[in-house]
C-alpha angles and dihedrals in degrees: 000000000000100000123119111189125178143172108202145140133224138192129214123285095026126253095012092063091051135242127227121196111200099170122022135145139126137236113331097345113137101188110085121227121222118189147156129212122200145153120277121305103041115117131174119226125240098238141046099062138076104218125092125246115257096210131057132208134037094330097046091115097030111116093190105121094206093053093050102044090260093306098110117188111323133185127196122204115250093219126070126237096047094122143008125010093347094055093042091054088060096046096268118249146207130313113203133189129191120196112186141141087272093061141267122309131181134192141181117210116189120219109281092030100063110128112254092233089063091051088048090052090239103103120194108188092184089070096050129099124269108300121247089228129024124178101187120213091232089074100023119022107207092214089058102041104030129060127184107309134224114215117232130190113186144152119211122196109218117332132147098312101047090042092047094056098033093113095036125107098231101204089129089061097041096265094122096155092082138264121322089239090059095041096049103029089228119127094214138022090241093056091050094051094046092053103032107038091142090068090072096066088105095048099103140109126250106188122175097195150327114229126189123193131185124202 
C-alpha cells in the first residue's frame, strides 16, 4: 500500500505536447491503467479496445487534461494480474505501445502469451490481439496532440491517487483484499509511510529492456 509506480512519456508544454501512461496503478491494484492526457479537442472513441473507461459521465472519453481534473482519458484492463503484485506472481510480461498515423494503441501481454514476433524483435502490431487502449486518429490525431516524448519511469510514495483511494475497497481495480486503511491500520497513506518505511523494500522496478522500432 502507498506506492504509485508509472512508466509514462510526456511532451513539452504539458498537456499540449501530450502524455501517454503505459503502466500506472497504486498500492495493491492488479488491473493496469492506460491513459493519455492532452490539450482540448482530443477524444477517445468507444470501440476498438478491450479495457474499460476509468471515468464516467460526459467527459469519460475526453482526453483534455484541463476538462478532467488532469486525469485525461484512462482505461483499466478488465482482467486481473496486468500490473503490480498480481502480474509479478505470474512472471510479469510485456507492455507494448504503437504510435502510428491511425492513432495510439497499447497492450499488455502476460508471460507465456507474448507474440512471437516481439520475442523475435520483429514486432507486427497488425497481427496482435485487440489492444487494451486505442486512441483513434479520427478523434485525436497524434500529429496534432502529441509532440516528441520523453520517457519517464518513476515511483511515487503516496500522492493524490493513493491518498484518494486509501479508504476504498478496490475490487473494481483488482485490489480485492480490502482497503489500504483496513489492511495497514493507518488512517492515511502519509501515516503509514512515516511509520512503516520498511514495507517498501519490495517497491522497485525490474525491467529487462526497452525496445523502440520504426516502420
